[in-house]
Short mmCIF file of C-alpha atoms and ligand atoms in Angstrom, two decimals:
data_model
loop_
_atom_site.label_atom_id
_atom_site.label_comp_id
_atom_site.label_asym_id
_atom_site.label_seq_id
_atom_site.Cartn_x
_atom_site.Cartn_y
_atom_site.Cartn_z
CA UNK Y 192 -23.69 16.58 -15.39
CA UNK Y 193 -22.01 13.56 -16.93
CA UNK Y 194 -18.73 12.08 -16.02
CA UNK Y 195 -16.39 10.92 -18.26
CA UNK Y 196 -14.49 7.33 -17.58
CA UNK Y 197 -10.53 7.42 -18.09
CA UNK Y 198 -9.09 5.05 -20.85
CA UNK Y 199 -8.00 2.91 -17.98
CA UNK Y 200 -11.19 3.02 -16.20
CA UNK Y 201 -12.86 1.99 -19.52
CA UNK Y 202 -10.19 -0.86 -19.83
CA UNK Y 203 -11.23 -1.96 -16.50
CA UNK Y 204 -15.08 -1.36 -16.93
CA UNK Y 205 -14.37 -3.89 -20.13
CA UNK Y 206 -12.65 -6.32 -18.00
CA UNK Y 207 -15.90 -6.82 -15.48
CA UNK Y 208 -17.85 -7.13 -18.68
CA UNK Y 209 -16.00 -9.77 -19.28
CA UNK Y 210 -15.72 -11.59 -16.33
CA UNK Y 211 -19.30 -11.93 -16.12
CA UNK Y 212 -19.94 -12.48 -19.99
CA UNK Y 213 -17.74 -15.30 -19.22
CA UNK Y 214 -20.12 -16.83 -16.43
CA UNK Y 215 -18.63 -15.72 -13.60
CA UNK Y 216 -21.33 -14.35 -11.21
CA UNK Y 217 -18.77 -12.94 -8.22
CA UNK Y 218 -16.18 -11.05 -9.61
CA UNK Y 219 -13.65 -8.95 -7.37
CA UNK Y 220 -12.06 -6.11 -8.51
CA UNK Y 221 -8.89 -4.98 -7.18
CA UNK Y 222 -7.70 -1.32 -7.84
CA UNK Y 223 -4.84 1.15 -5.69
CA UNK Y 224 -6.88 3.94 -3.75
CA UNK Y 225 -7.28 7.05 -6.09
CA UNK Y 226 -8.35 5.19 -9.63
CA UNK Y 227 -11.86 6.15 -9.35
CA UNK Y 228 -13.67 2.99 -7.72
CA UNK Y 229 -16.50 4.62 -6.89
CA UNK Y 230 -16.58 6.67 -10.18
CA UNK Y 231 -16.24 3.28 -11.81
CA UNK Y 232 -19.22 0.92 -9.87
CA UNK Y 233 -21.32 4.11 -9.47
CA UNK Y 234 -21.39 3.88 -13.80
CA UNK Y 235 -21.50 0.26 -13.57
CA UNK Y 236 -24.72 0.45 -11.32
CA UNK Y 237 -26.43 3.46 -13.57
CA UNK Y 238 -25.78 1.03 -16.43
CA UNK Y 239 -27.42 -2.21 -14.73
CA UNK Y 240 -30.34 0.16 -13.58
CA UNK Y 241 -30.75 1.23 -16.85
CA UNK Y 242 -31.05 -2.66 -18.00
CA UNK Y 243 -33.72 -3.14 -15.16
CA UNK Y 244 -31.31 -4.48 -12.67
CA UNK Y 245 -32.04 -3.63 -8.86
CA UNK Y 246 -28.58 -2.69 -7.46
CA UNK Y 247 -27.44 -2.47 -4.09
CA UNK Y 248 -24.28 -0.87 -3.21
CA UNK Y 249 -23.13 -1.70 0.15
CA UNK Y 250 -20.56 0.03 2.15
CA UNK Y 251 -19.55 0.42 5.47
CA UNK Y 252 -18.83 3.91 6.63
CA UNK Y 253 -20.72 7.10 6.71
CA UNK Y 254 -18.58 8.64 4.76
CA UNK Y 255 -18.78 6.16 1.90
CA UNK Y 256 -22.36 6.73 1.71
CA UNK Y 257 -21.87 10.22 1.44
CA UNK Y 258 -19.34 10.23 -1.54
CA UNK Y 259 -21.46 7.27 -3.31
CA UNK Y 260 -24.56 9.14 -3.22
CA UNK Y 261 -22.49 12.52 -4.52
CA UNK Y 262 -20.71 10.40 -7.23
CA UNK Y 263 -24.37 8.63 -8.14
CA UNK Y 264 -26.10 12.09 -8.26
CA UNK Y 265 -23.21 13.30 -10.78
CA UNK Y 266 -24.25 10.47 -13.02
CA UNK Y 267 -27.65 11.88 -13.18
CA UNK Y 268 -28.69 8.58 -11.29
CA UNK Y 269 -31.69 8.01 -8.98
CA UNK Y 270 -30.98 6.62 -5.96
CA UNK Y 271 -32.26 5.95 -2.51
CA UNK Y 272 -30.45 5.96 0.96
CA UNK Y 273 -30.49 2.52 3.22
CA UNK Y 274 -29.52 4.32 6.99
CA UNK Y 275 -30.16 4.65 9.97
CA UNK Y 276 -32.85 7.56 10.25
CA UNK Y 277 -33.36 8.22 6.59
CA UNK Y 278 -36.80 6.96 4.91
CA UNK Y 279 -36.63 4.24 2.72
CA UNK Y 280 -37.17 4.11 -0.64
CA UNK Y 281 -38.08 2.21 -4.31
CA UNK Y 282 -35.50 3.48 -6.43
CA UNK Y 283 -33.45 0.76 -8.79
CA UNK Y 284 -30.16 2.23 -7.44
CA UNK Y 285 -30.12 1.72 -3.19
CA UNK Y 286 -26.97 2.69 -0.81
CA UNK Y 287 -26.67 1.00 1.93
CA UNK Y 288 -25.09 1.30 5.03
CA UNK Y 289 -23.77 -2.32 5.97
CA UNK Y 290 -24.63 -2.26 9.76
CA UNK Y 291 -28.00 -0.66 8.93
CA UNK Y 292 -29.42 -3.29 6.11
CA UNK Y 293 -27.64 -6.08 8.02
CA UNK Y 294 -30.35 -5.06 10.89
CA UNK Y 295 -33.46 -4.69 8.50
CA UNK Y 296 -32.65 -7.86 6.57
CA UNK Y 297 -35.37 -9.83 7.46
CA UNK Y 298 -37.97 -7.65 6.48
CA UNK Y 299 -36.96 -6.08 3.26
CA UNK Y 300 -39.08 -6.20 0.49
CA UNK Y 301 -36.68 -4.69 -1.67
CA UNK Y 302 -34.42 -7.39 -3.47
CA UNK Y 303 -31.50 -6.72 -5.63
CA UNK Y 304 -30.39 -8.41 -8.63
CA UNK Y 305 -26.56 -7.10 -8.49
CA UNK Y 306 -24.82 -5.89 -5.61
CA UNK Y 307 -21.70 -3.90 -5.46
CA UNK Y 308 -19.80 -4.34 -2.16
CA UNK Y 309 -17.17 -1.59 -1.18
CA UNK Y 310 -14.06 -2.33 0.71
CA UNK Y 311 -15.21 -5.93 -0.29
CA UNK Y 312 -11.79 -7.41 1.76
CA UNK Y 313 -14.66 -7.35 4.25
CA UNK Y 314 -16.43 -9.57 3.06
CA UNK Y 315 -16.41 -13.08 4.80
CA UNK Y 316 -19.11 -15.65 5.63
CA UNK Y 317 -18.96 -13.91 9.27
CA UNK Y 318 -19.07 -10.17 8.56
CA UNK Y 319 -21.98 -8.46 8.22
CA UNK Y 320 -20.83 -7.60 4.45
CA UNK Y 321 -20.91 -11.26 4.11
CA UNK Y 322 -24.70 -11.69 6.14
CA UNK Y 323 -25.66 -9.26 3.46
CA UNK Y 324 -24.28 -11.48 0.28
CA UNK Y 325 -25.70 -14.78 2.10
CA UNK Y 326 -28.92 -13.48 2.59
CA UNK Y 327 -29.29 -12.72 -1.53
CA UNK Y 328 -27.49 -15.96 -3.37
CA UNK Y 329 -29.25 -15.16 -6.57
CA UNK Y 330 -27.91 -12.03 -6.76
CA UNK Y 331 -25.04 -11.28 -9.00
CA UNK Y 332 -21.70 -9.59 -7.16
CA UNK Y 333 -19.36 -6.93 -8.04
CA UNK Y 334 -16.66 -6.62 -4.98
CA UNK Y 335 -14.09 -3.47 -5.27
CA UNK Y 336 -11.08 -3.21 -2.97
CA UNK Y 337 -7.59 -2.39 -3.38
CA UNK Y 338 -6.20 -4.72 -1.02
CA UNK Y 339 -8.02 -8.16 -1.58
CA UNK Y 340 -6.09 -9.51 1.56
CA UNK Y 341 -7.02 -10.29 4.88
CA UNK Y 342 -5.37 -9.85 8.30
CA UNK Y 343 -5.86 -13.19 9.16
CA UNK Y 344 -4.81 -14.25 5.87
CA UNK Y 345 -7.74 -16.30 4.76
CA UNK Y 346 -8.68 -16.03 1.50
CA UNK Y 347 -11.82 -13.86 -0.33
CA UNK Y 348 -12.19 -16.42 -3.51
CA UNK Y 349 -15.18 -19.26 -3.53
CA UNK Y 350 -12.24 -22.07 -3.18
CA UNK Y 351 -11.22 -20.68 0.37
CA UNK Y 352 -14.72 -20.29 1.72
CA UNK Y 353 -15.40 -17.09 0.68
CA UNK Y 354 -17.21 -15.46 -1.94
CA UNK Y 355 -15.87 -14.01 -5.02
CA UNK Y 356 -14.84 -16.35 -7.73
CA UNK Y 357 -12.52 -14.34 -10.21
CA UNK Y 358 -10.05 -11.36 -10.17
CA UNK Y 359 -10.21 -8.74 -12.18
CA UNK Y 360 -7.01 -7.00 -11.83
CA UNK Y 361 -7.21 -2.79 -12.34
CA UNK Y 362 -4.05 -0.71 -13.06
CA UNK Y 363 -1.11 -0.64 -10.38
CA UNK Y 364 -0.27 2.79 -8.10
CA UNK Y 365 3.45 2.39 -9.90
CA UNK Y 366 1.28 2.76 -13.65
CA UNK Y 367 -1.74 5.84 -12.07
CA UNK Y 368 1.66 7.73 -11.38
CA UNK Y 369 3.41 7.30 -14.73
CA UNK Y 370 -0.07 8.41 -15.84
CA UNK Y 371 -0.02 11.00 -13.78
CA UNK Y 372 -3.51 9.95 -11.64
CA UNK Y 373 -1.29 9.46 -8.61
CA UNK Y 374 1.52 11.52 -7.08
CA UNK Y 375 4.88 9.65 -6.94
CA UNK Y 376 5.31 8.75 -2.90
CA UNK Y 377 8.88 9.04 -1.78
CA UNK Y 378 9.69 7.33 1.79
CA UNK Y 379 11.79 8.82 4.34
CA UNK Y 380 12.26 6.40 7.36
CA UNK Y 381 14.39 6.93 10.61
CA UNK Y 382 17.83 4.71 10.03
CA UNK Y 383 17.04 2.58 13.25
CA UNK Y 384 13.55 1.06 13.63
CA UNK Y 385 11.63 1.52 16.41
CA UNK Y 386 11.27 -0.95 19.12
CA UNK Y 387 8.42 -2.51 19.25
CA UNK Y 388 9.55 -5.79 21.76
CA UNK Y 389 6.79 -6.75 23.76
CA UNK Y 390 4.14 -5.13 21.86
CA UNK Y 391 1.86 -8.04 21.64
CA UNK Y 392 0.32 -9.13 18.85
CA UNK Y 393 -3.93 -9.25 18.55
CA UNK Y 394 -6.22 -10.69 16.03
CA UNK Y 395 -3.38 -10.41 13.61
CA UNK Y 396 -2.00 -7.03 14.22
CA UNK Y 397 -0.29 -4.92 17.21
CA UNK Y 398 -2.05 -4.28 19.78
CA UNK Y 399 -3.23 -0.38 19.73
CA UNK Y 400 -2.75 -0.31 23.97
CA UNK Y 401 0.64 -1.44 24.00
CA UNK Y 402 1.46 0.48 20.87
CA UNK Y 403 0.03 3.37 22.04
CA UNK Y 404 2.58 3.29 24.93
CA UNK Y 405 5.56 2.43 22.80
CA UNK Y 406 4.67 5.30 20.08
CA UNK Y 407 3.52 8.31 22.18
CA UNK Y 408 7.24 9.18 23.35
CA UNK Y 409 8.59 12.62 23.07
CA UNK Y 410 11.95 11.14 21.05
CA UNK Y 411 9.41 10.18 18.42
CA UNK Y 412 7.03 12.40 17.87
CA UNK Y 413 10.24 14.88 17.91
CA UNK Y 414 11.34 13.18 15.34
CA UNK Y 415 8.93 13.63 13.13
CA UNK Y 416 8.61 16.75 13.69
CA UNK Y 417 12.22 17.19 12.64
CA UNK Y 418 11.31 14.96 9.65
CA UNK Y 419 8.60 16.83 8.43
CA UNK Y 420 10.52 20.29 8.53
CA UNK Y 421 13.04 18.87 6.93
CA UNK Y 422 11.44 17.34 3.92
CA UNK Y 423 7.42 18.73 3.79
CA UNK Y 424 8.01 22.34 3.27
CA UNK Y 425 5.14 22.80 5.48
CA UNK Y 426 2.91 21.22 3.14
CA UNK Y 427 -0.37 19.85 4.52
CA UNK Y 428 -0.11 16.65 6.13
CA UNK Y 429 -2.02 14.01 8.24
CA UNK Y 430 -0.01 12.26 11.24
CA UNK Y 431 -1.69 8.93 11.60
CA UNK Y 432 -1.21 7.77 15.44
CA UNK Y 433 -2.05 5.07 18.39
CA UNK Y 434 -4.45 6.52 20.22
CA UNK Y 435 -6.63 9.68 20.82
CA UNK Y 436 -4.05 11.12 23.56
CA UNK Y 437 -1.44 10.09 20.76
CA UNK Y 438 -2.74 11.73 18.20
CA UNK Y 439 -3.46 15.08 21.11
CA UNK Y 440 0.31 14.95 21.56
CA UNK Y 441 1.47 14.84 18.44
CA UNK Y 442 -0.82 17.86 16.98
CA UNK Y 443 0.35 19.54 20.52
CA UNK Y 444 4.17 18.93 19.57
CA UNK Y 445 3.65 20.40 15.83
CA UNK Y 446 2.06 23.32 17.68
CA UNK Y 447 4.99 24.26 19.91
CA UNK Y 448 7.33 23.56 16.80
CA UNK Y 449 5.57 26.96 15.21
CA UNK Y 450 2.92 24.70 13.19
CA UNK Y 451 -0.48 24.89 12.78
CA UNK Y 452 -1.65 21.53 13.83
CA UNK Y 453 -5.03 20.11 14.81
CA UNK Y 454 -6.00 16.22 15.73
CA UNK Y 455 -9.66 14.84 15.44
CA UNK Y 456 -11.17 12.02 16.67
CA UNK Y 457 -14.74 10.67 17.02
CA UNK Y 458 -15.49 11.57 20.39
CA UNK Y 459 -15.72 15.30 18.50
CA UNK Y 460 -18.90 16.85 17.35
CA UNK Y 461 -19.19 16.35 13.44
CA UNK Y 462 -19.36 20.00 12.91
CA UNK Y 463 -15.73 20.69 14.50
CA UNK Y 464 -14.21 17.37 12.69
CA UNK Y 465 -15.61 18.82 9.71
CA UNK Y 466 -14.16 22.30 9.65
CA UNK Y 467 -10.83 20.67 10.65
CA UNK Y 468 -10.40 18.53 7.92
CA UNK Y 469 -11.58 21.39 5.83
CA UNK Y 470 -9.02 23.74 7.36
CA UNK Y 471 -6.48 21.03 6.22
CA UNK Y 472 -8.03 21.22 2.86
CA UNK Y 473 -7.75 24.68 2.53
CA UNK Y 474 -4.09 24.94 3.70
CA UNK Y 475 -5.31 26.83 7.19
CA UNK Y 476 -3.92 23.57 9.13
CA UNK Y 477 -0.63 22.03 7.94
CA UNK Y 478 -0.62 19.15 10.48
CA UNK Y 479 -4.02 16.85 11.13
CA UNK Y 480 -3.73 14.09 13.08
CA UNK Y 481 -5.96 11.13 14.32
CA UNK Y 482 -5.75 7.67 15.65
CA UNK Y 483 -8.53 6.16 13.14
CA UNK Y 484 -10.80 8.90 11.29
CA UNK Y 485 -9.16 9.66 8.45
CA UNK Y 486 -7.58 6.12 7.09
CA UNK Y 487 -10.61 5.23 4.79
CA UNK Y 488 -12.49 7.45 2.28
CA UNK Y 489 -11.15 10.88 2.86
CA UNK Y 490 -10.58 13.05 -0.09
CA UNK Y 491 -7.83 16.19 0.22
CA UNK Y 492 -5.92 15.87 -2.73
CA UNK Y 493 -3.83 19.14 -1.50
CA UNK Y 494 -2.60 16.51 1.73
CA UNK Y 495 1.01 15.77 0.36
CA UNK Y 496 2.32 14.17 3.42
CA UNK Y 497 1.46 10.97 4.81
CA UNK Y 498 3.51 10.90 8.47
CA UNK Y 499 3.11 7.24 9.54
CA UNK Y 500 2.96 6.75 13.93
CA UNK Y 501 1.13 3.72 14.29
CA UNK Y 502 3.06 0.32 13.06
CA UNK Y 503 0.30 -2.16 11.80
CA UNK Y 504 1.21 -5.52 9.96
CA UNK Y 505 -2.12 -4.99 8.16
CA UNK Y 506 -0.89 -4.42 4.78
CA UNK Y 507 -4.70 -2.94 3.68
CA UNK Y 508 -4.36 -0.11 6.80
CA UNK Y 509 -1.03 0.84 5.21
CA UNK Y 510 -1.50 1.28 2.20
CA UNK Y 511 -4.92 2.98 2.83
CA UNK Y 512 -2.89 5.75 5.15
CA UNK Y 513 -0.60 6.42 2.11
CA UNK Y 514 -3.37 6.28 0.01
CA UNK Y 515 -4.35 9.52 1.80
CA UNK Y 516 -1.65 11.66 0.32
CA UNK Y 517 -1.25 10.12 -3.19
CA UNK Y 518 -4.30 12.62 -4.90
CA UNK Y 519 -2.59 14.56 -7.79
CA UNK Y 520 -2.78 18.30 -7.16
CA UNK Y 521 -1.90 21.20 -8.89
CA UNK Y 522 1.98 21.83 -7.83
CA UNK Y 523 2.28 19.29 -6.06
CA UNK Y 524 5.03 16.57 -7.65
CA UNK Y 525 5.48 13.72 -4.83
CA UNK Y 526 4.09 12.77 -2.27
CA UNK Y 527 6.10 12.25 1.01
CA UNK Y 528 5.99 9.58 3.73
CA UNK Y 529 7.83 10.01 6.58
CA UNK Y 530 8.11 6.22 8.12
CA UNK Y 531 8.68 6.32 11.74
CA UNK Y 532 7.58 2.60 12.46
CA UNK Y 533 9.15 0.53 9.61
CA UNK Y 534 5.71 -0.06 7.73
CA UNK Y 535 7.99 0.33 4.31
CA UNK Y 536 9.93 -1.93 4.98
CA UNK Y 537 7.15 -4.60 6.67
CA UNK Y 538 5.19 -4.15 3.66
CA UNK Y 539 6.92 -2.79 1.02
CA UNK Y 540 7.48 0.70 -1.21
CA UNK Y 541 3.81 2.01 -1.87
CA UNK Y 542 4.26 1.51 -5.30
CA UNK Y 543 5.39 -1.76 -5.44
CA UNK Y 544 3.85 -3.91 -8.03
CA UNK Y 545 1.88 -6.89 -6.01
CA UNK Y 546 0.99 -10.11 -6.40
CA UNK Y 547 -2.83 -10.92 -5.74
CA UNK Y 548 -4.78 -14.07 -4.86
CA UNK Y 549 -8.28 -15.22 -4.01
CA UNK Y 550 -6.54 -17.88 -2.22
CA UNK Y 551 -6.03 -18.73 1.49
CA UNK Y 552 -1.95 -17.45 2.80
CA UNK Y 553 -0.46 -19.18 5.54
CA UNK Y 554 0.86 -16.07 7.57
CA UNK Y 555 4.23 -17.56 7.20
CA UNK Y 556 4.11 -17.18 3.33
CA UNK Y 557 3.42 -13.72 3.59
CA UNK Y 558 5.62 -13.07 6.17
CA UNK Y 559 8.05 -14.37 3.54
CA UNK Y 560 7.21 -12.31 0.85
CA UNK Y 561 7.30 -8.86 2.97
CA UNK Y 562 10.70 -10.11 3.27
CA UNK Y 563 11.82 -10.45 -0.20
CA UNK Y 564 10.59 -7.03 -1.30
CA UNK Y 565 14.08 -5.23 -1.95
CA UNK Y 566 14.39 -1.29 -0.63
CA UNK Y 567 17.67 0.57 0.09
CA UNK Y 568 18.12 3.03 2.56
CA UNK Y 569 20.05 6.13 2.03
CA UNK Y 570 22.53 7.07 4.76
CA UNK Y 571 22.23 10.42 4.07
CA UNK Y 572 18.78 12.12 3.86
CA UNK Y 573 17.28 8.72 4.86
CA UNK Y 574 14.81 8.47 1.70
CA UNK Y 575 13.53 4.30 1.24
CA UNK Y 576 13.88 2.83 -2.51
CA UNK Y 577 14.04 0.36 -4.74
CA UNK Y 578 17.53 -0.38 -5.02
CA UNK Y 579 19.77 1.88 -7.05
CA UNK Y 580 23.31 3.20 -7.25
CA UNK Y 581 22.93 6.66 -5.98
CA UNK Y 582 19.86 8.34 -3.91
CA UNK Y 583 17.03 9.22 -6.26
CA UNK Y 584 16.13 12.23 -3.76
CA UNK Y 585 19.63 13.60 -2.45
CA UNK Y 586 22.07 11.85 -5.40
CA UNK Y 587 24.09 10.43 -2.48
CA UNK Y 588 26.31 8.20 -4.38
CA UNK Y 589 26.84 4.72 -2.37
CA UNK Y 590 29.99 3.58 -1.42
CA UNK Y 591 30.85 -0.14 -3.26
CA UNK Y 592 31.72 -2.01 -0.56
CA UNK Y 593 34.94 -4.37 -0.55
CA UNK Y 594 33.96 -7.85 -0.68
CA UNK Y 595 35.61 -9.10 2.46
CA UNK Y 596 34.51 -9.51 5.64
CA UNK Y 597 36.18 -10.73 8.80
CA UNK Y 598 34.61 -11.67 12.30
CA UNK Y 599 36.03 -9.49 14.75
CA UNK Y 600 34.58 -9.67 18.62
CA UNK Y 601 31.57 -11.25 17.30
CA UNK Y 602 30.57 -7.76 15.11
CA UNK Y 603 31.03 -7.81 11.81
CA UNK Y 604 33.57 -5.19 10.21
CA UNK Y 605 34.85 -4.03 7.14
CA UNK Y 606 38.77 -4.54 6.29
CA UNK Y 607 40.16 -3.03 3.65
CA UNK Y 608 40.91 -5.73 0.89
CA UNK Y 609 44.40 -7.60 0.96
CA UNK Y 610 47.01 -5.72 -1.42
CA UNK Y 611 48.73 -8.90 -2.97
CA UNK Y 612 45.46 -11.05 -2.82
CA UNK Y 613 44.19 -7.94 -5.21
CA UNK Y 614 47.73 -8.09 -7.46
CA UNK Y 615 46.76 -11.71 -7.84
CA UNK Y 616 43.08 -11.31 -9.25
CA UNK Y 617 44.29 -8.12 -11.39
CA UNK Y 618 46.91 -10.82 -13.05
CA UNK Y 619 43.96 -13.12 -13.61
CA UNK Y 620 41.57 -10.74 -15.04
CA UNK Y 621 44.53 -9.88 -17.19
CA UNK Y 622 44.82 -12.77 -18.76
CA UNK Y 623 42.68 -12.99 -21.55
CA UNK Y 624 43.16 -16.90 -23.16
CA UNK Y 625 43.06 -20.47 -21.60
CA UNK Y 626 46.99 -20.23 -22.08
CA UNK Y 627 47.43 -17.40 -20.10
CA UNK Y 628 45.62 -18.80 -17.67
CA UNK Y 629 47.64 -22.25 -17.99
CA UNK Y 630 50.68 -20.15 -17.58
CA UNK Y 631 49.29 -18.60 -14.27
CA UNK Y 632 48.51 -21.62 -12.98
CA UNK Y 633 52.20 -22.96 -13.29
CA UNK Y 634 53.63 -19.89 -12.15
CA UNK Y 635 51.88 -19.98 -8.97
CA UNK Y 636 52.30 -23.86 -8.53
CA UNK Y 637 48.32 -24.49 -9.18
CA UNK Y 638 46.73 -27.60 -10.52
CA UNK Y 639 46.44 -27.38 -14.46
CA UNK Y 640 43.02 -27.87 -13.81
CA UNK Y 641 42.40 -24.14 -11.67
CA UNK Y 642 43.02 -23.16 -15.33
CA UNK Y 643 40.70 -24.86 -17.01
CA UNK Y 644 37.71 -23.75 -14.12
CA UNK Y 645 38.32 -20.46 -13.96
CA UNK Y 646 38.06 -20.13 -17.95
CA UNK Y 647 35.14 -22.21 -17.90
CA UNK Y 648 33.57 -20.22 -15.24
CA UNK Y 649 34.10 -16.73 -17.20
CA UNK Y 650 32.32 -18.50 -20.01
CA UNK Y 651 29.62 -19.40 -18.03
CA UNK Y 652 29.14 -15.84 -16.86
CA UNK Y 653 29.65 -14.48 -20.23
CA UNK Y 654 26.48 -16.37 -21.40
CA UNK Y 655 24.50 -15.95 -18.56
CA UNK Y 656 25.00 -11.90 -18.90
CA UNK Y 657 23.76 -12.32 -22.34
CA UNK Y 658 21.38 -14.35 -21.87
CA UNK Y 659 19.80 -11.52 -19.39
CA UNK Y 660 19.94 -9.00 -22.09
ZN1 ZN M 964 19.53 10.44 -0.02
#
């Protein structure tokens, strides 16, 4: 069997060309979860094979090396398996684990000539991704990712010490939907966020103890249950959580609400956590959840609920958990999040349109940046978007607010507007020449000059309206 590359895919296939036609030896491309990665470097590497290349394609979970060697078969391509307890082999084409080749580094024979590095926002000089890349400089590299960003903020390009040296930009989640590749995620979030004060901070994100504490509360995870009956229609979902006993209590809670609900973890024998994300496949489980398992390189398509548990300021972990539920499937025409720990609006709508850089971020910057991305929240049916007048999911039209505001007790209220302070402004707007406006002015014992600034004012605004057009 052959597969078939989209147009987009071919697009992007063009644009590595490119970047290495160019001279670039250590491109990184960056592509949303659900375009096809794998499809896309598994054809790159039968290609390079094919030219007499030697390619290694390194990733880091078992998983991965599962659905690489499936994807590599499907492309008719040879390939050999570099694990722990599998024999090694000559094939052109060689998966490797990362922990595994990392260990047999010093005495493999076996060199490549390009190497393709999954979930390359691992890579740094001190991973063992980046032992890997050290340990072949002549080799040419081809990193994939869909978050090129680190926790810690430092950068993956050759300027900030790392080592990819241009960016080959793939199509966003906001344009896979419009093509229909991805589902279109709608976020529901809880109107109050949840308090995470003294939850301390680790190695750039929360600390999973102290969260774990915070999270596993029966006001939450009631909550969500409420949530998901409310807006799932029962479809299948994973709950991503804390902790093991999290995750236990939340599956338990989805139980007792009349659910069929299951969490896995990797204490379990592979054989049960298989047939439970299978059940969840098939539709036998609605509700799977797990603290860790199922955040990278798991494929249901039918899972059309994402139910978020765990806060995380790692940008790469969210958008990986959302990721989970974004597959198209047949009838199924969004994809819901239900938010319960403000990662929407720490990070942003999942199909925001981002800015990437091989550059180093002070933590401040992107602090800053989280901050500007604008979201609305709807009062009623408490669905997260992009600004708008009215709901996109329940049409709840918003209110205009009046424009002023007084202090009262410290709290900020609404007051209805003044009655003759809005006569005044209606006789203003009224007024459609300089004149009138001079006339105004007189009548209400202004300077002549209030005249002249408010007309020039209008003018000003007239222009810039148009100039936004
Ligand atoms: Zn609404």
């Amino acid at each position: 069997m052959s597969i078939t590359l989209r147009p987009y895919q071919d697009a992007m296939l063009g644009d590595v060309r490119d970047a290495f036609r160019s001279g670039f030896k250590t491109p990184l491309l960056t592509a949303p979860t659900g375009s096809g990665k794998t499809v896309l470097f598994s054809f790159v590497a039968s290609k390079a094979a094919g030219k007499g290349n030697k390619v290694l394609i390194l990733v880091h979970r078992q998983e991965l090396i599962r659905q690489t060697s499936a994807t590599l078969t499907a492309f008719d391509v040879p390939h050999g398996i570099i694990a722990s307890g599998v024999p090694e082999t000559d094939e052109a084409v060689q998966v490797a684990s990362v922990q595994t080749l990392v260990r047999r580094l010093d005495r493999m024979t076996w060199t490549p000539t390009l190497i393709v590095v999954d979930e390359a926002h691992h890579a740094t000089r001190t991973t063992g991704h980046g032992r890997v890349l050290a340990h072949y400089p002549e080799a040419r590299v081809l990193g994939v990712t869909a978050t090129p960003e680190r926790l810690d903020g430092q950068g993956l390009g050759a300027l900030a010490g790392g080592f990819f040296d241009a960016l080959v930009m793939g199509p966003t989640v906001a344009e896979l939907v419009q093509l229909g590749h991805l589902s279109k995620p709608v976020v529901y979030a809880p109107p109050s966020a949840v308090d995470l004060s003294g939850i301390r901070t680790v190695a750039g994100d929360f600390n999973k103890g102290d969260l774990a504490a915070a999270m596993n509360r029966p006001a939450i995870t009631g909550d969500a249950v409420q949530h998901y009956a409310r807006h799932c229609n029962s479809a299948p979902a994973i709950g991503f959580c804390c902790s093991v006993a999290h995750a236990e209590s939340v599956a338990e809670a989805f139980k007792a609400a009349g659910y069929q609900a299951a969490s896995i973890d990797g204490t379990l024998d592979p054989d049960t956590r298989a047939q439970r994300i299978a059940d969840l496949g098939s539709g036998a489980l609605q509700v799977l959840t797990s603290c860790e398992i199922i955040s990278e390189g798991t494929d249901i398509p039918i899972v059309a609920a994402a139910i978020l548990l765990r806060p995380t300021q790692s940008l790469a972990l969210y958008l990986q958990q959302v990721g989970r539920c974004l597959r198209p499937f047949p009838g199924k025409d969004r994809a819901v999040i239900l938010d319960h720990v403000g990662n929407c609006h720490r990070h942003g709508l999942p199909d925001d349109d981002r800015e990437w850089s091989l550059d180093s971020k002070p933590r401040r910057q992107r602090k800053k940046e989280d901050d500007e991305t604008p979201t609305r929240q709807c009062e009623h049916c408490y669905e997260v978007h992009r600004p708008a007048p009215e709901c996109p999911s329940c049409g709840f039209i918003y209110p205009v607010k009046s424009r002023r505001i007084e202090q009262v007790d410290g709290d900020l209220q609404e007051i209805a507007p003044d009655p003759a302070r809005l006569a005044a402004k209606r006789e203003q707007a009224k007024a459609a020449t300089l004149d009138d406006l001079r006339k105004i002015a007189a009548a209400r014992g202004y300077s002549p000059r209030w005249a002249e600034h408010v007309y020039r004012a209008r003018q000003a605004k007239q222009t810039a309206w148009r100039g936004a057009r």
